[in-house]
mmCIF file of C-alpha atoms in Angstrom:
data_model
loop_
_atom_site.group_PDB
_atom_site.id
_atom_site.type_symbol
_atom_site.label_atom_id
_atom_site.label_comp_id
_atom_site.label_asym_id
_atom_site.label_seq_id
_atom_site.Cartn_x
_atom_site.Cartn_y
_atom_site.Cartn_z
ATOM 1 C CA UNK S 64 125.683 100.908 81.342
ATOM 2 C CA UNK S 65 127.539 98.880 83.634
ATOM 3 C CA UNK S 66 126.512 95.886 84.584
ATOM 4 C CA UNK S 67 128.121 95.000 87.554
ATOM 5 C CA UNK S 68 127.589 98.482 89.786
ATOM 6 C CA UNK S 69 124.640 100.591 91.160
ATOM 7 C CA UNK S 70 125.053 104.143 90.503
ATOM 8 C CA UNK S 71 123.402 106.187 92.385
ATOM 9 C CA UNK S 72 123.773 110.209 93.496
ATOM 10 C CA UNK S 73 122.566 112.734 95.583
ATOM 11 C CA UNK S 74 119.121 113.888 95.346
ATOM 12 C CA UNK S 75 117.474 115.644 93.237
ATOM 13 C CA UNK S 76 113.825 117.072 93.788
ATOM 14 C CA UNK S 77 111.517 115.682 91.227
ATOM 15 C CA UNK S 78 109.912 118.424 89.749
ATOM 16 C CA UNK S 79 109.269 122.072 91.244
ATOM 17 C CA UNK S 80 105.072 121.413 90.910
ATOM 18 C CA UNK S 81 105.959 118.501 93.384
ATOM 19 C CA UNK S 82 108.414 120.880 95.658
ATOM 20 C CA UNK S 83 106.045 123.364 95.967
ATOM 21 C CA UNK S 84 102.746 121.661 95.609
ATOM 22 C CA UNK S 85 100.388 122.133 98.853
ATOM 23 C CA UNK S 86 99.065 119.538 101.171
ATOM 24 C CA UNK S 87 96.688 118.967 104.017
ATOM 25 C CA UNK S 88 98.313 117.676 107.594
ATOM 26 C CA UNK S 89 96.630 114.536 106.602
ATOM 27 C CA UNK S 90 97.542 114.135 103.196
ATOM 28 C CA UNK S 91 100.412 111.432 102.977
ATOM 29 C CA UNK S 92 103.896 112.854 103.222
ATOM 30 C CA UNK S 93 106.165 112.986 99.638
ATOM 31 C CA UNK S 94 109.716 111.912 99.416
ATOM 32 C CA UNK S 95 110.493 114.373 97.315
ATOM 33 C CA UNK S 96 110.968 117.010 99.769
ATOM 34 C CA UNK S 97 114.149 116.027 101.756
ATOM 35 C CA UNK S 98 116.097 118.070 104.419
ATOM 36 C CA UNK S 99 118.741 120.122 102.192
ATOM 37 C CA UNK S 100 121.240 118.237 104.541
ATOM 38 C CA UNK S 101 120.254 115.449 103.161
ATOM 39 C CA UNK S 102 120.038 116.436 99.764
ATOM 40 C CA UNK S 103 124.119 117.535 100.271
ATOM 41 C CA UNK S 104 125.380 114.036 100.638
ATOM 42 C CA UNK S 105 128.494 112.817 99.000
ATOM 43 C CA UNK S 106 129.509 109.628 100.624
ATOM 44 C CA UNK S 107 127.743 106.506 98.410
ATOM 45 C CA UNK S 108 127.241 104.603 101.750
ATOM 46 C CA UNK S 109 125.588 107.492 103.458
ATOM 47 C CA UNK S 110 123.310 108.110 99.767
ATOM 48 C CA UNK S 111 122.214 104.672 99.501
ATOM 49 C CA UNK S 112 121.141 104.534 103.019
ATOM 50 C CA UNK S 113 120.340 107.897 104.339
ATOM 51 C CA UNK S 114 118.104 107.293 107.781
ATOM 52 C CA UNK S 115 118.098 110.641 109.230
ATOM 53 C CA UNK S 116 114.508 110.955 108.033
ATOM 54 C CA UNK S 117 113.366 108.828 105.080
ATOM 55 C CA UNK S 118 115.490 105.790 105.527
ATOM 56 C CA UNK S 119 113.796 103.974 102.401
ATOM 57 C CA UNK S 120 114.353 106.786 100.223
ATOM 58 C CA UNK S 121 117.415 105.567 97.386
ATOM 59 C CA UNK S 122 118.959 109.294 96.264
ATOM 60 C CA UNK S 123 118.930 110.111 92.950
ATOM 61 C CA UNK S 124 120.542 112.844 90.372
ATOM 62 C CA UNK S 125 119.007 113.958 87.522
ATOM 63 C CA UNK S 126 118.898 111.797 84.302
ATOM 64 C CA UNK S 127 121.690 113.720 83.635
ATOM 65 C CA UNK S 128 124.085 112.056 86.160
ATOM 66 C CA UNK S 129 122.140 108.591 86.017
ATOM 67 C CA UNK S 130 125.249 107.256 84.042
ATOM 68 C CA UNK S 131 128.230 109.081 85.327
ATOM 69 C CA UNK S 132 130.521 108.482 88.709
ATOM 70 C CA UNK S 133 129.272 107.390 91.837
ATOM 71 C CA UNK S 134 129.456 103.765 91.496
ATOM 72 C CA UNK S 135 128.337 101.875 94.515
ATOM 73 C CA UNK S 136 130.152 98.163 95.472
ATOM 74 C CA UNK S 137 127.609 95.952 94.597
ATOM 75 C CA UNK S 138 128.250 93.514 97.915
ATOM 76 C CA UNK S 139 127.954 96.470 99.910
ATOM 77 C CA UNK S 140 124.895 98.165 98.178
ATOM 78 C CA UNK S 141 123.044 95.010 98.161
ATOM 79 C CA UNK S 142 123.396 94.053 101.366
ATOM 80 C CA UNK S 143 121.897 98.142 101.717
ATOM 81 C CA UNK S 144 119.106 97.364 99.809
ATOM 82 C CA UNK S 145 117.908 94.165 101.283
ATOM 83 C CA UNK S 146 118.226 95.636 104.570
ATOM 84 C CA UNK S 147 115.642 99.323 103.510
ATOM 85 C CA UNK S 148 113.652 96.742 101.593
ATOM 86 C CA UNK S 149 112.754 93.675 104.224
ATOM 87 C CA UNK S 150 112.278 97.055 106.994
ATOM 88 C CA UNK S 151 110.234 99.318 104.839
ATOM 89 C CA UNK S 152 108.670 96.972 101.929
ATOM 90 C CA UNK S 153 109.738 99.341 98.944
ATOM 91 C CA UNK S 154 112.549 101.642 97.567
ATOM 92 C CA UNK S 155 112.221 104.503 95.673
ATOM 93 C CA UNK S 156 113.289 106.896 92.546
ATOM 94 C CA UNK S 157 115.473 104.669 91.373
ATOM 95 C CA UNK S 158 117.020 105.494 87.995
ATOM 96 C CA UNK S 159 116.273 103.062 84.944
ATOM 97 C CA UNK S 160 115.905 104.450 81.442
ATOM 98 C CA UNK S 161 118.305 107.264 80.039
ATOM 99 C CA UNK S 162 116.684 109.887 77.893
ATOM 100 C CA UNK S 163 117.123 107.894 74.751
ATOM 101 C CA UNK S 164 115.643 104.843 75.640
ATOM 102 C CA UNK S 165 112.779 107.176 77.534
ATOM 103 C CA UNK S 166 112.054 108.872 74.212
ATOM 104 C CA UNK S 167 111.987 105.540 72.205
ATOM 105 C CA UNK S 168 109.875 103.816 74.939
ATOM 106 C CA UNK S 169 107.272 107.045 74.898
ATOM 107 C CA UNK S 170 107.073 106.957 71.304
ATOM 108 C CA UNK S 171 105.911 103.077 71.086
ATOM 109 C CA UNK S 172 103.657 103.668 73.420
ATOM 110 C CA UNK S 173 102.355 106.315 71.585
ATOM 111 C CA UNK S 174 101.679 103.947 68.977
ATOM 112 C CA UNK S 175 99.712 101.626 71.004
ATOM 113 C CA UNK S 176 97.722 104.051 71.822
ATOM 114 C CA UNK S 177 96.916 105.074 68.519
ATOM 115 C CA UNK S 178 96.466 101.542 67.944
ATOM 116 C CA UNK S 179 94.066 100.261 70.607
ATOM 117 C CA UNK S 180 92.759 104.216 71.717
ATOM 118 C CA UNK S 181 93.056 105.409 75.807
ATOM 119 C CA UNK S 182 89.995 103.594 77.129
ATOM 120 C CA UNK S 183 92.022 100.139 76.401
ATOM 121 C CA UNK S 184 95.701 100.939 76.879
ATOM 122 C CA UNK S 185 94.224 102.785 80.523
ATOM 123 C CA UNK S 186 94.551 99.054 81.728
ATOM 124 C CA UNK S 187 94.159 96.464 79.150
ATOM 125 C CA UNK S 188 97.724 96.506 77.630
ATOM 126 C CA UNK S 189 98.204 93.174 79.963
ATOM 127 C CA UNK S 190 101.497 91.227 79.392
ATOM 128 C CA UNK S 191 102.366 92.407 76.224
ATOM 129 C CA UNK S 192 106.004 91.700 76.945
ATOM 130 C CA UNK S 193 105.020 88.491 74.618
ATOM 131 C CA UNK S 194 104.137 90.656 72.235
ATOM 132 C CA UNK S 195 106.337 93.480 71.942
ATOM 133 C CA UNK S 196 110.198 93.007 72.106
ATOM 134 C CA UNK S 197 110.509 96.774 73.225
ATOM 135 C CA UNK S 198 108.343 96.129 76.151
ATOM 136 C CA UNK S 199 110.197 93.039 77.361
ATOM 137 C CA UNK S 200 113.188 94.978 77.044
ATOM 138 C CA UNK S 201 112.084 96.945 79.118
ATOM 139 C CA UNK S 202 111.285 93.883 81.994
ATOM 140 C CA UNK S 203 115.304 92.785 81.275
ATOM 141 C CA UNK S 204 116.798 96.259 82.052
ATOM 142 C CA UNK S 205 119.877 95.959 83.410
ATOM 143 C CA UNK S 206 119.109 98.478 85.638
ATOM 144 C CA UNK S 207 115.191 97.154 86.914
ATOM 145 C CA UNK S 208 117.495 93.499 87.082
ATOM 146 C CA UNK S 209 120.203 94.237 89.057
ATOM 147 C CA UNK S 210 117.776 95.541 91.502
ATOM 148 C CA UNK S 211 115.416 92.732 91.580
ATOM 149 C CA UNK S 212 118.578 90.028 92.007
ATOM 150 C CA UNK S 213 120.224 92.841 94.591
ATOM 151 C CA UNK S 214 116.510 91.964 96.664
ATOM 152 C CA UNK S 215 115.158 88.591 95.551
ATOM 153 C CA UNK S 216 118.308 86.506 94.601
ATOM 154 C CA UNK S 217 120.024 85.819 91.268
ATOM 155 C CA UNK S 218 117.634 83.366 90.097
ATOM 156 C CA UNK S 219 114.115 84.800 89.257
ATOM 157 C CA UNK S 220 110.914 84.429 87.259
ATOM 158 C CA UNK S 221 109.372 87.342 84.990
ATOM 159 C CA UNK S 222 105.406 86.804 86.712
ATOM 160 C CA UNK S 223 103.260 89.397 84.824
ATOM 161 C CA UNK S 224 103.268 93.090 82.988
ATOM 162 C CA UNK S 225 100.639 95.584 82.366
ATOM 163 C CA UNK S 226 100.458 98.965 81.438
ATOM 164 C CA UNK S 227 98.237 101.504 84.153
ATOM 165 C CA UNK S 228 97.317 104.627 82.359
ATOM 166 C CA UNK S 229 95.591 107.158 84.197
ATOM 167 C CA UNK S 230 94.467 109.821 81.496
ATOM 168 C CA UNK S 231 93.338 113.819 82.529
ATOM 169 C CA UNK S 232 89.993 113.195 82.928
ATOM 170 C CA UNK S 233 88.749 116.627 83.697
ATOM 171 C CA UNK S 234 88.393 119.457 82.418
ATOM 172 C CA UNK S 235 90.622 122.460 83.750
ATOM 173 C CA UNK S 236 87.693 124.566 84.638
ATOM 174 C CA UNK S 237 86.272 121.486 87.141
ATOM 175 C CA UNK S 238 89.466 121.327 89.114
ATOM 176 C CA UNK S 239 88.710 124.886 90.651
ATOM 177 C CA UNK S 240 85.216 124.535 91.154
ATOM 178 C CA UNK S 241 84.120 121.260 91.092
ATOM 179 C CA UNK S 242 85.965 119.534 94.554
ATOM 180 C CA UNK S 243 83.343 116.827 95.148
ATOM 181 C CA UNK S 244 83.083 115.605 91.527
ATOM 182 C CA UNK S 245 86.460 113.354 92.132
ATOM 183 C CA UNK S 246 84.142 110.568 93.192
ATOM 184 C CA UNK S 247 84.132 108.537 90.017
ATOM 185 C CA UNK S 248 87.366 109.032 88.582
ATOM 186 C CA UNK S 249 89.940 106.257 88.211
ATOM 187 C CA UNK S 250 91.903 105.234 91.518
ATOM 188 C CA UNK S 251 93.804 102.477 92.455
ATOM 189 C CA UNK S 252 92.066 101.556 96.077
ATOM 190 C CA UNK S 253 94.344 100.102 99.148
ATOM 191 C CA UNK S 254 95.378 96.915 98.413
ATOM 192 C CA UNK S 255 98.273 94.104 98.408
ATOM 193 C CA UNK S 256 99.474 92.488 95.304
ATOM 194 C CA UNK S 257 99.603 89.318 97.276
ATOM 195 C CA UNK S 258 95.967 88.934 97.229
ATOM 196 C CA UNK S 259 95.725 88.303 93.829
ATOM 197 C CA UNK S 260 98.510 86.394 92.775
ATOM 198 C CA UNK S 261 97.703 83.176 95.117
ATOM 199 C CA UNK S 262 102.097 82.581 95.273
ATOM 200 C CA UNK S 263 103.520 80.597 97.951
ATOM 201 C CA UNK S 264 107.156 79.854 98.856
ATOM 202 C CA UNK S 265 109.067 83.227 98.081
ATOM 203 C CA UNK S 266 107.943 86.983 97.409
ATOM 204 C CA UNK S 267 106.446 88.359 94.769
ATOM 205 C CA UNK S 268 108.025 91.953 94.022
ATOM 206 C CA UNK S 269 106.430 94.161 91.934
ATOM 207 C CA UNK S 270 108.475 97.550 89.709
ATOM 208 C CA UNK S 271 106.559 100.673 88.702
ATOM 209 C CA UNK S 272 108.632 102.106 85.766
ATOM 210 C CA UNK S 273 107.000 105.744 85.540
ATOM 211 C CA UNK S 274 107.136 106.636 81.569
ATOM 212 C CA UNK S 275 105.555 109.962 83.123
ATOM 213 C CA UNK S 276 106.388 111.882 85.515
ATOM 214 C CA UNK S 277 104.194 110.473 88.509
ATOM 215 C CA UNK S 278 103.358 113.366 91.123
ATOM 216 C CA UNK S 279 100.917 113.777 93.629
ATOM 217 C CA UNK S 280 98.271 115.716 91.675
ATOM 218 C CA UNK S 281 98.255 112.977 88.930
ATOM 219 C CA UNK S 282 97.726 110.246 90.683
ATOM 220 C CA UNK S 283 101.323 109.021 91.922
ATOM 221 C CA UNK S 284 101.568 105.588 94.326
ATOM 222 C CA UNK S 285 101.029 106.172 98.502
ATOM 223 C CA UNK S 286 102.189 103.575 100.501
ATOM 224 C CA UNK S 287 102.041 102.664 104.088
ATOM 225 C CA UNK S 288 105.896 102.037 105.486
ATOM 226 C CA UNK S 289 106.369 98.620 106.748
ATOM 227 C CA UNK S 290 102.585 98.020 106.017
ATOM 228 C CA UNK S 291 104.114 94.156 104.638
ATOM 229 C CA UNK S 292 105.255 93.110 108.224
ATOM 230 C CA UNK S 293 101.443 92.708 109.294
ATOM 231 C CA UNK S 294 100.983 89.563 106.470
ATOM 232 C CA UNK S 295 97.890 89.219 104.854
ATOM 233 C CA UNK S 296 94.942 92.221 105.423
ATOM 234 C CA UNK S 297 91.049 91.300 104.758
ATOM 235 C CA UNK S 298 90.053 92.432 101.455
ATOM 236 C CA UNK S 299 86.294 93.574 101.217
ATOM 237 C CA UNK S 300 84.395 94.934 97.655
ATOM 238 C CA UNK S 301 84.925 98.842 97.330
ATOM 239 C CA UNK S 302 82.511 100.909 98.167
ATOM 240 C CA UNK S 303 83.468 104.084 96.075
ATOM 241 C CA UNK S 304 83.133 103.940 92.334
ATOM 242 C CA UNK S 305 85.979 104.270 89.762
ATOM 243 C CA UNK S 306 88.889 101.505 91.632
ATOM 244 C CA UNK S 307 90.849 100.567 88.683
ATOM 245 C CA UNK S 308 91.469 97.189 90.326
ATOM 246 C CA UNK S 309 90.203 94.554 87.956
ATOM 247 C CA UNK S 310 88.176 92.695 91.371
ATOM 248 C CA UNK S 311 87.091 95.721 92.731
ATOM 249 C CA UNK S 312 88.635 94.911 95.995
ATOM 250 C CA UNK S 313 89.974 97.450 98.820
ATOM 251 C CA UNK S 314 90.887 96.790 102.361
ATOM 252 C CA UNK S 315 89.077 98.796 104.874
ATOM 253 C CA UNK S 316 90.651 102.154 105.631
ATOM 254 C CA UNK S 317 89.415 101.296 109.418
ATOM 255 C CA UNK S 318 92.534 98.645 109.483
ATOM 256 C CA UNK S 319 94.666 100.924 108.204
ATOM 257 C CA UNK S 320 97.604 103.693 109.643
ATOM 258 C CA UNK S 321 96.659 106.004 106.863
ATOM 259 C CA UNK S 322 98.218 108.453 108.568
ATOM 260 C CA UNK S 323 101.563 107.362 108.013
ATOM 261 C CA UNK S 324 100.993 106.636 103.834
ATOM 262 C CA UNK S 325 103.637 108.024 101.811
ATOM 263 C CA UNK S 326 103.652 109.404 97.874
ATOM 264 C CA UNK S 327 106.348 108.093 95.814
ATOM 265 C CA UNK S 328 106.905 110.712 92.988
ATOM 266 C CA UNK S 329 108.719 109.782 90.277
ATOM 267 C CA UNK S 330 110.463 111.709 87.400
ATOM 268 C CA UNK S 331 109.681 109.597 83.913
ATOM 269 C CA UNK S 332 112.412 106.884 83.181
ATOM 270 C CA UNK S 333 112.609 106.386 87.282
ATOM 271 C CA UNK S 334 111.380 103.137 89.063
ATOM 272 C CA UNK S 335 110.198 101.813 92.444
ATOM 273 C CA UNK S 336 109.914 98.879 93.599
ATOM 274 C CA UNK S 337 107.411 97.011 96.705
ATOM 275 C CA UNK S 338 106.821 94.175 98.750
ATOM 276 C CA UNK S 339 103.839 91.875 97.345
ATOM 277 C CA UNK S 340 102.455 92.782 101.146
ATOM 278 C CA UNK S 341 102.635 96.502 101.175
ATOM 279 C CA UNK S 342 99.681 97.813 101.690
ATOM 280 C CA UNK S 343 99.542 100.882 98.723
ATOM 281 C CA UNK S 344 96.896 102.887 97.046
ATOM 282 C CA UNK S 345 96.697 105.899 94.140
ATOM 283 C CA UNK S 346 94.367 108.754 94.303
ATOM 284 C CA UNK S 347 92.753 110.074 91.203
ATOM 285 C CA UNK S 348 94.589 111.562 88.362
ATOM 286 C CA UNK S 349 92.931 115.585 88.887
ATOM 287 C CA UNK S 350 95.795 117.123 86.729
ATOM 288 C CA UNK S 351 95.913 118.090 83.045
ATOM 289 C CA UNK S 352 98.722 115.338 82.940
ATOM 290 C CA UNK S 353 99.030 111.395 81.923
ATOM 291 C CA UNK S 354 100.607 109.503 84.701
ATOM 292 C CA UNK S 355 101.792 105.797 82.936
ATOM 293 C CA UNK S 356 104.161 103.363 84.042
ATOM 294 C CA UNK S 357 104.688 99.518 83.415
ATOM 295 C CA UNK S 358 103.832 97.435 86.267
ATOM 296 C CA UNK S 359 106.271 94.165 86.209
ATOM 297 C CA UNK S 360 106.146 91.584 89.047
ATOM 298 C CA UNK S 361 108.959 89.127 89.617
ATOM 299 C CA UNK S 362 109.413 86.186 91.878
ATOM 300 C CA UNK S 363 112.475 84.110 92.888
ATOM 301 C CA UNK S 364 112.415 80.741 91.269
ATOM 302 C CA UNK S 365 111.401 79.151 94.262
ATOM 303 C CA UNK S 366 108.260 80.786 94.605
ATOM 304 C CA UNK S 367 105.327 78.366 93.089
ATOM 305 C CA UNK S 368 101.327 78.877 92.774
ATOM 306 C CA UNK S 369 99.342 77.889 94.796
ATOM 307 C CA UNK S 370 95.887 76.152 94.384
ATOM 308 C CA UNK S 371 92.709 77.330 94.528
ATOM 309 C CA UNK S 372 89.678 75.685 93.160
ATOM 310 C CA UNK S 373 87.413 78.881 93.873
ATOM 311 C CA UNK S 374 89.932 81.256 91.848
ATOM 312 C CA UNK S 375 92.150 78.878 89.203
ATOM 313 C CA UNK S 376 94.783 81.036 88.560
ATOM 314 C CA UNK S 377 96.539 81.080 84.778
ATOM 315 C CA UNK S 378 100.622 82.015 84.848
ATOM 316 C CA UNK S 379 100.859 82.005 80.561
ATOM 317 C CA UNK S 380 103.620 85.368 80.034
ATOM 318 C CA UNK S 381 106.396 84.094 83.053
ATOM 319 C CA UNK S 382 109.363 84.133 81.984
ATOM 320 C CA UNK S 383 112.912 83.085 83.286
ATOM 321 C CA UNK S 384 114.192 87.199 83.831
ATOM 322 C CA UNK S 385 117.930 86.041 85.238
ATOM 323 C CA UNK S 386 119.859 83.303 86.669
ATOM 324 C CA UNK S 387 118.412 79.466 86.062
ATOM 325 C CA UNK S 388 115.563 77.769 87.268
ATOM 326 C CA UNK S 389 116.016 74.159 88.889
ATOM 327 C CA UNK S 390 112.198 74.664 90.030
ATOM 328 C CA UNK S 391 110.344 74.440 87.351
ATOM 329 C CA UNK S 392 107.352 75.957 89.577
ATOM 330 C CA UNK S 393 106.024 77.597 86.391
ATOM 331 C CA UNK S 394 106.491 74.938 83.936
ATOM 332 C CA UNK S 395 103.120 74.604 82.802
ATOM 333 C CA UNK S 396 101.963 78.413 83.941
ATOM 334 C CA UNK S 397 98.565 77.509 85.177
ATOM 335 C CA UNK S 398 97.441 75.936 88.243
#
């Protein structure tokens, strides 16, 4: 694939259960139900930046048309993305893998699962990018890269990887009859990245690659809209059982504009990326489905940690992902 343009196409919706799938008036709304009108765009300016309704919402094609036509000027489409990004804190359904490297990057996961069994690789396959040269492959895509440098600069650090899993947990006779017995299954609680990684002097960014597909009835990624502009929230211990989050931490829904959370379906070798400040959240995975995706967080070479005696912090898998570092912020990777 090209290295030095964006391609990107009209819409496509990301799977008919997600077109068609009910929700409550308070459920968050899904970008993957656009205005035909939208969906009918030709013009690359008007796909990249389409603000009739979803104005953070990136246009895609099917896999089919990831690598064909379409090719956006990268000064122009950059200067697109910043501007979606820094207003709405994330972008979404952008294309990364083609079927090929989807397949190959299924079936090695496949093997790790074998390997280690579902109760580890739900969360516990944690920067394995050192490991695994298919896995930090996949955190030097040309695609996930271009993106990154498009939003953070050309010169930027690799920060962390892990693998989130969430596995069918119950069984299809419980989904019908069974509607309070969601309490204790895995879910991601509201949070922002930036309270864990204690970074200082640049954004962190982190990129959900979906090797799923990642829909609202398996557990896909809400997010409040512009949630980052309000800096740091208060973080408090959750109160409901089954948050994935390794510190157990949620901010209280009673600070939050839940209201206006977002899903951000994905189709399986698609990507988004967010602000280290947007505030986000998953629900429980109540499908017959898997939902995975590789979580990779990046920084500009500026960025450095920060110190905190209460909550040392250990940087040991960054890596220089593009461009040079004159910084040396990570040098030693622990603070």
């Amino acid at each position: 694939m090209d290295g030095d343009v964006l391609s990107l196409s009209s819409f496509s919706s990301l799977s008919s259960s997600a077109a068609s799938g009910t929700q409550k008036e308070t459920s968050p709304k899904s970008y993957s139900s656009l205005p035909q009108s939208q969906q009918d765009h030709k013009s690359t300016e008007e796909l990249c930046y389409s603000t009739t309704n979803n104005p953070c919402l990136i246009n895609i094609a099917s896999r089919r048309h990831q690598q064909e036509n379409c090719p956006l000027e990268m000064t122009s489409s950059r200067n697109k993305l910043q501007e979606v990004y820094n207003q709405k804190g994330f972008l979404s359904a952008l294309p990364v893998l083609n079927e090929t490297q989807l397949r190959e990057a299924k079936r090695a996961f496949s093997e790790l699962e074998e390997e280690f069994g579902e109760e580890y690789t739900q969360y516990s396959l944690h920067n394995v990018h050192l490991q695994y040269p298919w896995v930090r492959d996949l955190t030097q895509h040309p695609q996930i890269i271009q993106v990154v440098k498009a939003i953070l600069g050309p010169d930027v650090i690799l920060l962390d990887s892990r693998f989130i899993c969430k596995y069918p947990t119950l069984k299809p006779d419980a989904q019908e009859n069974e509607g309070g017995g969601n309490d204790e299954l895995p879910y991601v609680a509201w949070h922002q990245d930036m309270r864990y990684w204690g970074i200082a002097g640049g954004p962190v960014l982190s990129v959900w690659l979906a090797l799923d597909d990642s829909l609202q009835e398996n557990g896909a990624l809400q997010l409040i809209p512009g949630s980052h502009c309000a800096g740091m929230l208060p973080h408090r211990q959750a109160t409901r059982p089954g948050n994935m989050l390794s510190v157990n931490q949620e901010i209280p829904e009673e600070l939050l504009r839940t209201d206006e959370a977002v899903f951000c379906p994905l189709l399986a070798g698609q990507m988004s990326i967010h602000d280290g400040l947007l505030v986000h959240a998953s629900d429980a995975n109540t499908s017959q489905r898997r939902r995975c995706g590789l979580v990779i967080r990046y920084v500009p070479t500026c960025a450095h940690p920060t110190q905190d005696p209460d909550r040392p912090r250990k940087f040991a898998a960054t890596m220089l992902a593009c461009g040079s570092d004159r910084f040396n912020n990570f040098s030693d990777k622990t603070t």
